[in-house]
Amino acid sequence: MSAITLIGTGNMARTIGTRAVAGGNTVEVMGRDQSKADDLAKSLGGAATPGKWGAVPTGDIVITALLYDGVVPVVTEFGDALAGKVIIDISNPFNATFDGLAHREETSIAQEAAKVAPPGAKVVKAFNTIFRNVLEKGRPTVFMAADDAQAKADVAAFVRSLGLRPLDVGGLKMAHWLEGMGVVTVGLASNGIGHGDFSLGVNEFST
Amino acid sequence: MSAITLIGTGNMARTIGTRAVAGGNTVEVMGRDQSKADDLAKSLGGAATPGKWGAVPTGDIVITALLYDGVVPVVTEFGDALAGKVIIDISNPFNATFDGLAHREETSIAQEAAKVAPPGAKVVKAFNTIFRNVLEKGRPTVFMAADDAQAKADVAAFVRSLGLRPLDVGGLKMAHWLEGMGVVTVGLASNGIGHGDFSLGVNEFST
């Protein structure tokens, strides 16, 4: 069981929160609009509680369930409140045409968030390759990238509590390529598959 | 049935050639070292024949089975001999530490090859996310990116002749992100899975 704090009250926060509660985790919900945090925590039921925006999260794992351009500003705003926390960045910084990233440099929202995170905070990129409807109903693979082994182990345990398979792709710089896999996922939905009821995963072969 | 020309006589040429012959395709093999082309064509058997380096390929689909830094020079060297051909770039331009791409710009070997390809040639990125041992023995998904719809349809038909599933991820600029998926594949083998008997694929869910 993990203690999770969701920063954000939108659809992704609701979906992850629902699975997290079902998986036996405690869930705190923080929103800039306190009434939305209260409402989401209430509707999640279980061990979900509302938190106060900007306070020290009760969760050891903090999930920034925000649009991509909100992640770095909110990590900056929370500042030392996030010291020592594992921060999961789930965002997809798509460009305006959804066929590339908003940043042209070889970076990622996760790497940029790590630059502004307080001492001891560890940023993990995860969940971004999964459409929300699949996270609601399916059993997608959760790819993750981070520099800190303990942070990845903590996130892996949380992912397993959701009944999902975590797969470590390497260090935090790999977050750039996971964001690229988000772009490929959208490309597949538009071109190769024609719907969004899938996720990128791994097929194993015996030799 | 497709008519394929392999440019290159290494391990990937052998693996793709073996599957192509088994799938009922005609296969021409070109190598800078003619004796290697002769030997590979002979060992492939079936409808495989050696070609002459730099000549107009007999195949409608030309696969550059070369190390990444050989692709653009060889497409340049072949020049007008490749006019009107569908060219499949299968390369992975890994950096020295295999955790990123050799080029820092948002481009790909496929896009760079398209810039030097002759009139009417269409470049398709495909097969690069698949380890050779998986292409030998498994049933990997073949992701592909290209700007030309007919070229993608031709490559899809060839992929199906191999008993594999082609999946269109979008235009040729997506080749950059497929190259990134090559990086993720190596990262998974090193970190998340611990062996190379897998490939990135798609898991579909019913809703």
mmCIF file of C-alpha atoms in Angstrom:
data_model
loop_
_atom_site.group_PDB
_atom_site.id
_atom_site.type_symbol
_atom_site.label_atom_id
_atom_site.label_comp_id
_atom_site.label_asym_id
_atom_site.label_seq_id
_atom_site.Cartn_x
_atom_site.Cartn_y
_atom_site.Cartn_z
ATOM 1 C CA MET A 1 0.000 0.000 0.000
ATOM 2 C CA SER A 2 1.237 3.455 -0.889
ATOM 3 C CA ALA A 3 0.275 6.904 0.319
ATOM 4 C CA ILE A 4 -0.480 9.027 -2.737
ATOM 5 C CA THR A 5 -1.142 12.712 -3.148
ATOM 6 C CA LEU A 6 -2.755 13.874 -6.371
ATOM 7 C CA ILE A 7 -2.072 17.465 -7.356
ATOM 8 C CA GLY A 8 -4.874 18.256 -9.768
ATOM 9 C CA THR A 9 -8.596 17.591 -9.903
ATOM 10 C CA GLY A 10 -9.187 16.874 -13.577
ATOM 11 C CA ASN A 11 -10.001 13.702 -15.474
ATOM 12 C CA MET A 12 -6.588 12.087 -15.058
ATOM 13 C CA ALA A 13 -6.630 12.780 -11.318
ATOM 14 C CA ARG A 14 -10.049 11.140 -11.115
ATOM 15 C CA THR A 15 -8.976 8.093 -13.121
ATOM 16 C CA ILE A 16 -5.724 7.516 -11.245
ATOM 17 C CA GLY A 17 -7.430 8.241 -7.945
ATOM 18 C CA THR A 18 -10.158 5.708 -8.647
ATOM 19 C CA ARG A 19 -7.645 2.971 -9.440
ATOM 20 C CA ALA A 20 -5.462 3.977 -6.500
ATOM 21 C CA VAL A 21 -8.333 3.696 -4.025
ATOM 22 C CA ALA A 22 -9.371 0.368 -5.547
ATOM 23 C CA GLY A 23 -5.789 -0.813 -5.101
ATOM 24 C CA GLY A 24 -5.893 -0.123 -1.363
ATOM 25 C CA ASN A 25 -3.783 3.027 -1.349
ATOM 26 C CA THR A 26 -4.491 6.151 0.671
ATOM 27 C CA VAL A 27 -5.181 9.100 -1.608
ATOM 28 C CA GLU A 28 -4.973 12.801 -0.861
ATOM 29 C CA VAL A 29 -6.360 15.257 -3.412
ATOM 30 C CA MET A 30 -5.072 18.811 -3.784
ATOM 31 C CA GLY A 31 -6.563 21.413 -6.082
ATOM 32 C CA ARG A 32 -6.072 25.124 -6.481
ATOM 33 C CA ASP A 33 -9.859 25.272 -6.231
ATOM 34 C CA GLN A 34 -10.423 23.738 -2.786
ATOM 35 C CA SER A 35 -14.059 22.880 -3.534
ATOM 36 C CA LYS A 36 -12.964 20.750 -6.489
ATOM 37 C CA ALA A 37 -10.465 18.910 -4.289
ATOM 38 C CA ASP A 38 -13.164 18.351 -1.689
ATOM 39 C CA ASP A 39 -15.608 17.072 -4.322
ATOM 40 C CA LEU A 40 -13.093 14.725 -5.965
ATOM 41 C CA ALA A 41 -11.965 13.279 -2.630
ATOM 42 C CA LYS A 42 -15.577 12.696 -1.657
ATOM 43 C CA SER A 43 -16.452 11.019 -4.938
ATOM 44 C CA LEU A 44 -13.347 8.797 -4.801
ATOM 45 C CA GLY A 45 -14.526 7.545 -1.409
ATOM 46 C CA GLY A 46 -12.418 4.912 0.293
ATOM 47 C CA ALA A 47 -9.346 6.355 1.968
ATOM 48 C CA ALA A 48 -9.435 9.552 -0.108
ATOM 49 C CA THR A 49 -9.158 12.883 1.668
ATOM 50 C CA PRO A 50 -8.812 16.459 0.470
ATOM 51 C CA GLY A 51 -5.565 18.296 1.104
ATOM 52 C CA LYS A 52 -4.719 21.970 1.177
ATOM 53 C CA TRP A 53 -3.094 23.453 -1.929
ATOM 54 C CA GLY A 54 0.585 24.108 -1.341
ATOM 55 C CA ALA A 55 0.797 22.263 1.994
ATOM 56 C CA VAL A 56 3.201 19.388 2.627
ATOM 57 C CA PRO A 57 1.520 16.377 0.973
ATOM 58 C CA THR A 58 0.619 13.437 3.178
ATOM 59 C CA GLY A 59 1.536 11.109 0.335
ATOM 60 C CA ASP A 60 5.059 9.807 -0.100
ATOM 61 C CA ILE A 61 4.305 9.724 -3.824
ATOM 62 C CA VAL A 62 2.977 12.938 -5.343
ATOM 63 C CA ILE A 63 1.361 12.719 -8.776
ATOM 64 C CA THR A 64 1.165 15.967 -10.722
ATOM 65 C CA ALA A 65 -2.053 15.289 -12.622
ATOM 66 C CA LEU A 66 -1.834 18.544 -14.548
ATOM 67 C CA LEU A 67 -1.616 19.754 -18.111
ATOM 68 C CA TYR A 68 2.003 19.663 -19.156
ATOM 69 C CA ASP A 69 2.557 23.402 -18.944
ATOM 70 C CA GLY A 70 1.369 23.426 -15.356
ATOM 71 C CA VAL A 71 3.852 20.898 -14.003
ATOM 72 C CA VAL A 72 7.028 22.991 -13.669
ATOM 73 C CA PRO A 73 5.173 26.066 -12.319
ATOM 74 C CA VAL A 74 3.321 23.991 -9.711
ATOM 75 C CA VAL A 75 6.461 22.116 -8.583
ATOM 76 C CA THR A 76 8.105 25.526 -8.271
ATOM 77 C CA GLU A 77 5.131 26.929 -6.358
ATOM 78 C CA PHE A 78 5.021 24.012 -3.905
ATOM 79 C CA GLY A 79 8.768 24.345 -3.390
ATOM 80 C CA ASP A 80 10.056 22.882 -0.150
ATOM 81 C CA ALA A 81 6.674 21.287 0.532
ATOM 82 C CA LEU A 82 7.816 18.574 -1.895
ATOM 83 C CA ALA A 83 11.197 17.971 -0.234
ATOM 84 C CA GLY A 84 11.956 14.248 -0.093
ATOM 85 C CA LYS A 85 8.876 13.275 -2.086
ATOM 86 C CA VAL A 86 8.695 10.992 -5.105
ATOM 87 C CA ILE A 87 7.053 13.105 -7.814
ATOM 88 C CA ILE A 88 5.410 11.330 -10.751
ATOM 89 C CA ASP A 89 5.103 13.430 -13.911
ATOM 90 C CA ILE A 90 2.451 11.905 -16.174
ATOM 91 C CA SER A 91 2.253 14.718 -18.711
ATOM 92 C CA ASN A 92 2.410 14.764 -22.493
ATOM 93 C CA PRO A 93 3.836 18.002 -23.869
ATOM 94 C CA PHE A 94 2.298 17.622 -27.316
ATOM 95 C CA ASN A 95 2.774 20.315 -29.912
ATOM 96 C CA ALA A 96 -0.257 22.024 -31.469
ATOM 97 C CA THR A 97 -0.613 19.354 -34.176
ATOM 98 C CA PHE A 98 -0.096 16.380 -31.823
ATOM 99 C CA ASP A 99 2.718 14.986 -33.976
ATOM 100 C CA GLY A 100 5.682 16.129 -31.930
ATOM 101 C CA LEU A 101 6.668 17.695 -28.630
ATOM 102 C CA ALA A 102 6.170 21.305 -27.588
ATOM 103 C CA HIS A 103 9.858 21.540 -26.684
ATOM 104 C CA ARG A 104 12.317 21.096 -29.516
ATOM 105 C CA GLU A 105 15.274 20.398 -27.265
ATOM 106 C CA GLU A 106 16.126 16.893 -26.094
ATOM 107 C CA THR A 107 14.488 17.347 -22.708
ATOM 108 C CA SER A 108 11.199 16.466 -21.027
ATOM 109 C CA ILE A 109 8.742 17.938 -18.567
ATOM 110 C CA ALA A 110 10.075 15.441 -16.027
ATOM 111 C CA GLN A 111 13.655 16.631 -16.445
ATOM 112 C CA GLU A 112 12.581 20.272 -16.252
ATOM 113 C CA ALA A 113 10.535 19.526 -13.120
ATOM 114 C CA ALA A 114 13.570 17.842 -11.550
ATOM 115 C CA LYS A 115 15.545 21.055 -12.074
ATOM 116 C CA VAL A 116 13.117 23.073 -9.936
ATOM 117 C CA ALA A 117 12.253 20.350 -7.399
ATOM 118 C CA PRO A 118 13.479 20.827 -3.792
ATOM 119 C CA PRO A 119 16.315 18.830 -2.171
ATOM 120 C CA GLY A 120 15.656 15.125 -1.877
ATOM 121 C CA ALA A 121 12.691 15.104 -4.240
ATOM 122 C CA LYS A 122 12.914 12.436 -6.948
ATOM 123 C CA VAL A 123 11.082 12.829 -10.232
ATOM 124 C CA VAL A 124 9.762 9.781 -12.077
ATOM 125 C CA LYS A 125 8.175 9.886 -15.541
ATOM 126 C CA ALA A 126 5.370 7.346 -15.814
ATOM 127 C CA PHE A 127 1.829 6.737 -17.135
ATOM 128 C CA ASN A 128 2.151 9.232 -20.007
ATOM 129 C CA THR A 129 1.891 6.599 -22.761
ATOM 130 C CA ILE A 130 -1.559 5.519 -21.580
ATOM 131 C CA PHE A 131 -4.819 7.039 -22.776
ATOM 132 C CA ARG A 132 -7.194 7.791 -19.934
ATOM 133 C CA ASN A 133 -9.894 5.393 -21.159
ATOM 134 C CA VAL A 134 -7.345 2.574 -21.142
ATOM 135 C CA LEU A 135 -6.223 3.448 -17.632
ATOM 136 C CA GLU A 136 -9.872 3.307 -16.602
ATOM 137 C CA LYS A 137 -10.732 -0.041 -18.106
ATOM 138 C CA GLY A 138 -7.645 -1.847 -19.370
ATOM 139 C CA ARG A 139 -4.434 -3.385 -18.111
ATOM 140 C CA PRO A 140 -1.819 -1.184 -19.751
ATOM 141 C CA THR A 141 1.913 -1.471 -19.231
ATOM 142 C CA VAL A 142 3.343 1.469 -17.262
ATOM 143 C CA PHE A 143 6.727 2.570 -18.601
ATOM 144 C CA MET A 144 8.805 4.609 -16.183
ATOM 145 C CA ALA A 145 12.066 6.538 -16.224
ATOM 146 C CA ALA A 146 13.976 7.992 -13.273
ATOM 147 C CA ASP A 147 17.478 8.379 -11.936
ATOM 148 C CA ASP A 148 16.732 7.171 -8.399
ATOM 149 C CA ALA A 149 16.411 3.403 -7.926
ATOM 150 C CA GLN A 150 14.399 3.642 -4.682
ATOM 151 C CA ALA A 151 11.955 6.092 -6.254
ATOM 152 C CA LYS A 152 11.434 3.692 -9.149
ATOM 153 C CA ALA A 153 10.928 0.804 -6.741
ATOM 154 C CA ASP A 154 8.320 2.861 -4.850
ATOM 155 C CA VAL A 155 6.481 3.749 -8.060
ATOM 156 C CA ALA A 156 6.696 0.137 -9.251
ATOM 157 C CA ALA A 157 5.031 -1.035 -6.020
ATOM 158 C CA PHE A 158 2.271 1.539 -6.503
ATOM 159 C CA VAL A 159 1.786 0.475 -10.133
ATOM 160 C CA ARG A 160 1.521 -3.172 -9.066
ATOM 161 C CA SER A 161 -1.123 -2.194 -6.489
ATOM 162 C CA LEU A 162 -3.195 -1.028 -9.466
ATOM 163 C CA GLY A 163 -2.880 -4.462 -11.046
ATOM 164 C CA LEU A 164 -0.561 -3.114 -13.722
ATOM 165 C CA ARG A 165 2.947 -3.995 -14.885
ATOM 166 C CA PRO A 166 5.705 -1.430 -14.334
ATOM 167 C CA LEU A 167 8.641 -1.464 -16.742
ATOM 168 C CA ASP A 168 11.820 0.494 -16.119
ATOM 169 C CA VAL A 169 13.257 2.043 -19.291
ATOM 170 C CA GLY A 170 16.258 3.686 -17.592
ATOM 171 C CA GLY A 171 17.355 7.055 -16.269
ATOM 172 C CA LEU A 172 15.380 10.300 -16.221
ATOM 173 C CA LYS A 173 16.815 11.379 -19.565
ATOM 174 C CA MET A 174 14.750 8.539 -21.069
ATOM 175 C CA ALA A 175 11.678 10.612 -20.123
ATOM 176 C CA HIS A 176 12.249 12.453 -23.399
ATOM 177 C CA TRP A 177 11.752 9.225 -25.338
ATOM 178 C CA LEU A 178 8.758 8.217 -23.227
ATOM 179 C CA GLU A 179 7.225 11.562 -24.184
ATOM 180 C CA GLY A 180 8.003 10.552 -27.775
ATOM 181 C CA MET A 181 6.125 7.308 -27.196
ATOM 182 C CA GLY A 182 3.180 9.477 -26.187
ATOM 183 C CA VAL A 183 3.434 11.096 -29.607
ATOM 184 C CA VAL A 184 3.574 7.652 -31.263
ATOM 185 C CA THR A 185 0.500 6.561 -29.293
ATOM 186 C CA VAL A 186 -1.488 9.465 -30.706
ATOM 187 C CA GLY A 187 -0.089 8.682 -34.165
ATOM 188 C CA LEU A 188 -1.224 5.070 -33.912
ATOM 189 C CA ALA A 189 -4.714 6.125 -32.834
ATOM 190 C CA SER A 190 -4.946 8.430 -35.850
ATOM 191 C CA ASN A 191 -3.247 6.271 -38.466
ATOM 192 C CA GLY A 192 -2.520 2.672 -37.611
ATOM 193 C CA ILE A 193 -5.261 1.519 -35.284
ATOM 194 C CA GLY A 194 -8.042 4.020 -35.704
ATOM 195 C CA HIS A 195 -9.231 4.105 -32.122
ATOM 196 C CA GLY A 196 -7.876 4.694 -28.653
ATOM 197 C CA ASP A 197 -8.565 1.349 -26.987
ATOM 198 C CA PHE A 198 -4.945 0.256 -26.870
ATOM 199 C CA SER A 199 -1.644 1.074 -25.289
ATOM 200 C CA LEU A 200 1.958 0.569 -26.189
ATOM 201 C CA GLY A 201 3.301 -2.463 -24.438
ATOM 202 C CA VAL A 202 5.757 -5.288 -24.716
ATOM 203 C CA ASN A 203 5.399 -8.622 -26.429
ATOM 204 C CA GLU A 204 7.761 -11.258 -25.086
ATOM 205 C CA PHE A 205 8.998 -14.256 -26.972
ATOM 206 C CA SER A 206 10.523 -17.466 -25.734
ATOM 207 C CA THR A 207 13.655 -18.604 -27.490
ATOM 208 C CA MET B 1 4.344 -11.172 -53.077
ATOM 209 C CA SER B 2 6.845 -8.353 -53.211
ATOM 210 C CA ALA B 3 10.116 -7.907 -55.042
ATOM 211 C CA ILE B 4 12.737 -6.885 -52.500
ATOM 212 C CA THR B 5 16.306 -5.700 -52.885
ATOM 213 C CA LEU B 6 18.542 -5.809 -49.833
ATOM 214 C CA ILE B 7 21.436 -3.369 -49.837
ATOM 215 C CA GLY B 8 23.826 -4.865 -47.317
ATOM 216 C CA THR B 9 25.083 -8.352 -46.514
ATOM 217 C CA GLY B 10 25.263 -8.317 -42.718
ATOM 218 C CA ASN B 11 23.199 -9.997 -40.041
ATOM 219 C CA MET B 12 20.085 -7.880 -40.524
ATOM 220 C CA ALA B 13 20.185 -8.495 -44.286
ATOM 221 C CA ARG B 14 20.405 -12.219 -43.612
ATOM 222 C CA THR B 15 17.543 -12.188 -41.113
ATOM 223 C CA ILE B 16 15.205 -10.087 -43.233
ATOM 224 C CA GLY B 17 16.201 -12.017 -46.356
ATOM 225 C CA THR B 18 15.447 -15.342 -44.691
ATOM 226 C CA ARG B 19 11.973 -14.227 -43.631
ATOM 227 C CA ALA B 20 11.353 -12.569 -47.004
ATOM 228 C CA VAL B 21 12.167 -15.766 -48.923
ATOM 229 C CA ALA B 22 10.030 -17.799 -46.522
ATOM 230 C CA GLY B 23 7.184 -15.343 -47.179
ATOM 231 C CA GLY B 24 7.313 -16.001 -50.929
ATOM 232 C CA ASN B 25 8.994 -12.766 -51.957
ATOM 233 C CA THR B 26 11.745 -12.443 -54.539
ATOM 234 C CA VAL B 27 14.932 -11.170 -52.963
ATOM 235 C CA GLU B 28 17.915 -9.499 -54.568
ATOM 236 C CA VAL B 29 21.077 -8.983 -52.506
ATOM 237 C CA MET B 30 23.553 -6.184 -53.165
ATOM 238 C CA GLY B 31 26.858 -5.757 -51.365
ATOM 239 C CA ARG B 32 29.851 -3.569 -51.907
ATOM 240 C CA ASP B 33 31.801 -6.805 -51.670
ATOM 241 C CA GLN B 34 30.275 -8.798 -54.533
ATOM 242 C CA SER B 35 31.410 -12.142 -53.122
ATOM 243 C CA LYS B 36 29.457 -11.481 -49.929
ATOM 244 C CA ALA B 37 26.344 -10.665 -51.959
ATOM 245 C CA ASP B 38 26.824 -13.846 -53.959
ATOM 246 C CA ASP B 39 27.266 -15.908 -50.799
ATOM 247 C CA LEU B 40 24.269 -14.434 -48.999
ATOM 248 C CA ALA B 41 21.992 -14.872 -52.020
ATOM 249 C CA LYS B 42 23.120 -18.483 -52.321
ATOM 250 C CA SER B 43 22.556 -19.234 -48.652
ATOM 251 C CA LEU B 44 19.118 -17.587 -48.693
ATOM 252 C CA GLY B 45 18.142 -19.975 -51.485
ATOM 253 C CA GLY B 46 14.608 -19.719 -52.799
ATOM 254 C CA ALA B 47 14.115 -16.828 -55.165
ATOM 255 C CA ALA B 48 17.196 -14.976 -53.934
ATOM 256 C CA THR B 49 19.692 -13.654 -56.444
ATOM 257 C CA PRO B 50 22.761 -11.477 -56.199
ATOM 258 C CA GLY B 51 22.665 -7.993 -57.704
ATOM 259 C CA LYS B 52 25.407 -5.625 -58.735
ATOM 260 C CA TRP B 53 26.315 -2.830 -56.310
ATOM 261 C CA GLY B 54 25.006 0.514 -57.550
ATOM 262 C CA ALA B 55 22.847 -0.921 -60.354
ATOM 263 C CA VAL B 56 19.122 -0.303 -60.615
ATOM 264 C CA PRO B 57 17.566 -2.718 -58.096
ATOM 265 C CA THR B 58 15.164 -5.342 -59.402
ATOM 266 C CA GLY B 59 13.101 -4.921 -56.229
ATOM 267 C CA ASP B 60 10.328 -2.365 -55.968
ATOM 268 C CA ILE B 61 11.149 -2.197 -52.281
ATOM 269 C CA VAL B 62 14.780 -1.526 -51.390
ATOM 270 C CA ILE B 63 15.872 -2.214 -47.827
ATOM 271 C CA THR B 64 19.037 -0.460 -46.685
ATOM 272 C CA ALA B 65 20.301 -3.103 -44.260
ATOM 273 C CA LEU B 66 23.271 -0.994 -43.200
ATOM 274 C CA LEU B 67 24.705 0.570 -40.084
ATOM 275 C CA TYR B 68 22.990 3.902 -39.550
ATOM 276 C CA ASP B 69 25.904 6.007 -40.702
ATOM 277 C CA GLY B 70 26.008 4.144 -44.007
ATOM 278 C CA VAL B 71 22.432 4.845 -45.068
ATOM 279 C CA VAL B 72 22.633 8.443 -46.307
ATOM 280 C CA PRO B 73 25.997 7.905 -48.076
ATOM 281 C CA VAL B 74 24.737 4.774 -49.844
ATOM 282 C CA VAL B 75 21.434 6.358 -50.923
ATOM 283 C CA THR B 76 23.527 9.243 -52.247
ATOM 284 C CA GLU B 77 25.914 6.862 -54.003
ATOM 285 C CA PHE B 78 23.111 4.879 -55.662
ATOM 286 C CA GLY B 79 21.499 8.133 -56.747
ATOM 287 C CA ASP B 80 19.158 7.826 -59.732
ATOM 288 C CA ALA B 81 19.336 4.015 -59.550
ATOM 289 C CA LEU B 82 16.788 4.357 -56.720
ATOM 290 C CA ALA B 83 14.372 6.609 -58.642
ATOM 291 C CA GLY B 84 10.790 5.564 -58.015
ATOM 292 C CA LYS B 85 11.729 2.950 -55.419
ATOM 293 C CA VAL B 86 10.288 2.461 -51.964
ATOM 294 C CA ILE B 87 13.282 2.632 -49.624
ATOM 295 C CA ILE B 88 12.980 1.102 -46.148
ATOM 296 C CA ASP B 89 15.378 2.532 -43.566
ATOM 297 C CA ILE B 90 15.674 0.084 -40.659
ATOM 298 C CA SER B 91 18.552 1.779 -38.848
ATOM 299 C CA ASN B 92 19.044 2.829 -35.243
ATOM 300 C CA PRO B 93 21.322 5.842 -34.874
ATOM 301 C CA PHE B 94 22.230 5.146 -31.261
ATOM 302 C CA ASN B 95 24.684 7.377 -29.450
ATOM 303 C CA ALA B 96 27.844 5.890 -27.941
ATOM 304 C CA THR B 97 26.109 5.019 -24.661
ATOM 305 C CA PHE B 98 22.962 3.585 -26.305
ATOM 306 C CA ASP B 99 20.689 5.889 -24.287
ATOM 307 C CA GLY B 100 19.946 8.473 -26.936
ATOM 308 C CA LEU B 101 20.337 9.257 -30.615
ATOM 309 C CA ALA B 102 23.541 10.206 -32.398
ATOM 310 C CA HIS B 103 21.810 13.273 -33.831
ATOM 311 C CA ARG B 104 20.639 15.865 -31.336
ATOM 312 C CA GLU B 105 18.285 17.575 -33.775
ATOM 313 C CA GLU B 106 14.680 16.446 -34.193
ATOM 314 C CA THR B 107 15.394 14.441 -37.331
ATOM 315 C CA SER B 108 16.000 10.815 -38.283
ATOM 316 C CA ILE B 109 18.130 8.790 -40.642
ATOM 317 C CA ALA B 110 14.971 8.218 -42.693
ATOM 318 C CA GLN B 111 14.300 11.941 -43.074
ATOM 319 C CA GLU B 112 17.937 12.598 -43.946
ATOM 320 C CA ALA B 113 17.859 9.774 -46.505
ATOM 321 C CA ALA B 114 14.709 11.269 -48.043
ATOM 322 C CA LYS B 115 16.572 14.539 -48.573
ATOM 323 C CA VAL B 116 19.200 12.855 -50.760
ATOM 324 C CA ALA B 117 16.923 10.285 -52.450
ATOM 325 C CA PRO B 118 16.227 10.705 -56.175
ATOM 326 C CA PRO B 119 12.900 11.868 -57.674
ATOM 327 C CA GLY B 120 9.982 9.568 -57.018
ATOM 328 C CA ALA B 121 11.749 7.557 -54.324
ATOM 329 C CA LYS B 122 9.718 7.185 -51.123
ATOM 330 C CA VAL B 123 11.423 6.540 -47.787
ATOM 331 C CA VAL B 124 9.699 4.462 -45.122
ATOM 332 C CA LYS B 125 11.040 3.964 -41.580
ATOM 333 C CA ALA B 126 10.275 0.455 -40.336
ATOM 334 C CA PHE B 127 11.664 -2.555 -38.432
ATOM 335 C CA ASN B 128 14.057 -0.475 -36.289
ATOM 336 C CA THR B 129 12.302 -1.223 -33.000
ATOM 337 C CA ILE B 130 12.902 -4.980 -33.401
ATOM 338 C CA PHE B 131 15.973 -6.808 -32.142
ATOM 339 C CA ARG B 132 17.375 -9.206 -34.719
ATOM 340 C CA ASN B 133 16.792 -12.315 -32.616
ATOM 341 C CA VAL B 134 13.125 -11.376 -32.307
ATOM 342 C CA LEU B 135 12.838 -10.846 -36.052
ATOM 343 C CA GLU B 136 14.354 -14.295 -36.522
ATOM 344 C CA LYS B 137 12.096 -16.186 -34.157
ATOM 345 C CA GLY B 138 9.224 -14.048 -32.936
ATOM 346 C CA ARG B 139 6.135 -12.269 -34.235
ATOM 347 C CA PRO B 140 6.997 -8.645 -33.547
ATOM 348 C CA THR B 141 4.840 -5.682 -34.494
ATOM 349 C CA VAL B 142 6.387 -3.598 -37.275
ATOM 350 C CA PHE B 143 5.880 0.126 -36.711
ATOM 351 C CA MET B 144 6.285 2.274 -39.807
ATOM 352 C CA ALA B 145 6.361 5.963 -40.673
ATOM 353 C CA ALA B 146 6.269 7.575 -44.117
ATOM 354 C CA ASP B 147 4.695 10.442 -45.978
ATOM 355 C CA ASP B 148 3.516 8.428 -49.000
ATOM 356 C CA ALA B 149 0.366 6.349 -48.522
ATOM 357 C CA GLN B 150 1.095 3.971 -51.412
ATOM 358 C CA ALA B 151 4.622 3.318 -50.148
ATOM 359 C CA LYS B 152 3.226 2.485 -46.724
ATOM 360 C CA ALA B 153 0.652 0.167 -48.304
ATOM 361 C CA ASP B 154 3.434 -1.587 -50.234
ATOM 362 C CA VAL B 155 5.533 -2.028 -47.104
ATOM 363 C CA ALA B 156 2.483 -3.184 -45.136
ATOM 364 C CA ALA B 157 1.857 -5.903 -47.739
ATOM 365 C CA PHE B 158 5.476 -7.010 -47.496
ATOM 366 C CA VAL B 159 5.297 -7.056 -43.684
ATOM 367 C CA ARG B 160 2.155 -9.190 -43.826
ATOM 368 C CA SER B 161 3.918 -11.629 -46.166
ATOM 369 C CA LEU B 162 6.356 -12.177 -43.290
ATOM 370 C CA GLY B 163 3.463 -13.088 -41.007
ATOM 371 C CA LEU B 164 3.864 -9.851 -39.063
ATOM 372 C CA ARG B 165 1.555 -6.958 -38.215
ATOM 373 C CA PRO B 166 2.333 -3.567 -39.735
ATOM 374 C CA LEU B 167 1.209 -0.479 -37.826
ATOM 375 C CA ASP B 168 1.250 3.007 -39.317
ATOM 376 C CA VAL B 169 2.339 5.681 -36.840
ATOM 377 C CA GLY B 170 2.062 8.616 -39.264
ATOM 378 C CA GLY B 171 4.229 10.765 -41.496
ATOM 379 C CA LEU B 172 7.982 10.504 -42.028
ATOM 380 C CA LYS B 173 8.674 13.017 -39.244
ATOM 381 C CA MET B 174 7.457 10.313 -36.866
ATOM 382 C CA ALA B 175 10.606 8.382 -37.837
ATOM 383 C CA HIS B 176 12.371 10.469 -35.188
ATOM 384 C CA TRP B 177 10.101 9.046 -32.493
ATOM 385 C CA LEU B 178 10.411 5.512 -33.869
ATOM 386 C CA GLU B 179 14.167 5.940 -33.525
ATOM 387 C CA GLY B 180 13.425 6.998 -29.946
ATOM 388 C CA MET B 181 11.459 3.776 -29.479
ATOM 389 C CA GLY B 182 14.633 1.972 -30.554
ATOM 390 C CA VAL B 183 16.379 3.725 -27.670
ATOM 391 C CA VAL B 184 13.576 2.694 -25.296
ATOM 392 C CA THR B 185 13.864 -0.904 -26.502
ATOM 393 C CA VAL B 186 17.534 -0.981 -25.542
ATOM 394 C CA GLY B 187 16.664 0.688 -22.226
ATOM 395 C CA LEU B 188 14.061 -1.969 -21.473
ATOM 396 C CA ALA B 189 16.520 -4.755 -22.270
ATOM 397 C CA SER B 190 19.047 -3.213 -19.866
ATOM 398 C CA ASN B 191 16.715 -2.106 -17.075
ATOM 399 C CA GLY B 192 13.128 -3.287 -17.170
ATOM 400 C CA ILE B 193 13.161 -6.725 -18.760
ATOM 401 C CA GLY B 194 16.739 -7.883 -18.553
ATOM 402 C CA HIS B 195 16.898 -9.744 -21.847
ATOM 403 C CA GLY B 196 16.251 -9.123 -25.514
ATOM 404 C CA ASP B 197 13.489 -11.621 -26.234
ATOM 405 C CA PHE B 198 10.754 -9.012 -26.597
ATOM 406 C CA SER B 199 9.632 -6.178 -28.774
ATOM 407 C CA LEU B 200 7.565 -3.085 -28.275
ATOM 408 C CA GLY B 201 4.048 -3.714 -29.453
ATOM 409 C CA VAL B 202 0.457 -2.809 -28.866
ATOM 410 C CA ASN B 203 -2.006 -4.233 -26.376
ATOM 411 C CA GLU B 204 -5.618 -3.701 -27.375
ATOM 412 C CA PHE B 205 -8.542 -3.544 -25.010
ATOM 413 C CA SER B 206 -12.215 -3.977 -25.643
ATOM 414 C CA THR B 207 -14.489 -1.362 -24.125
#
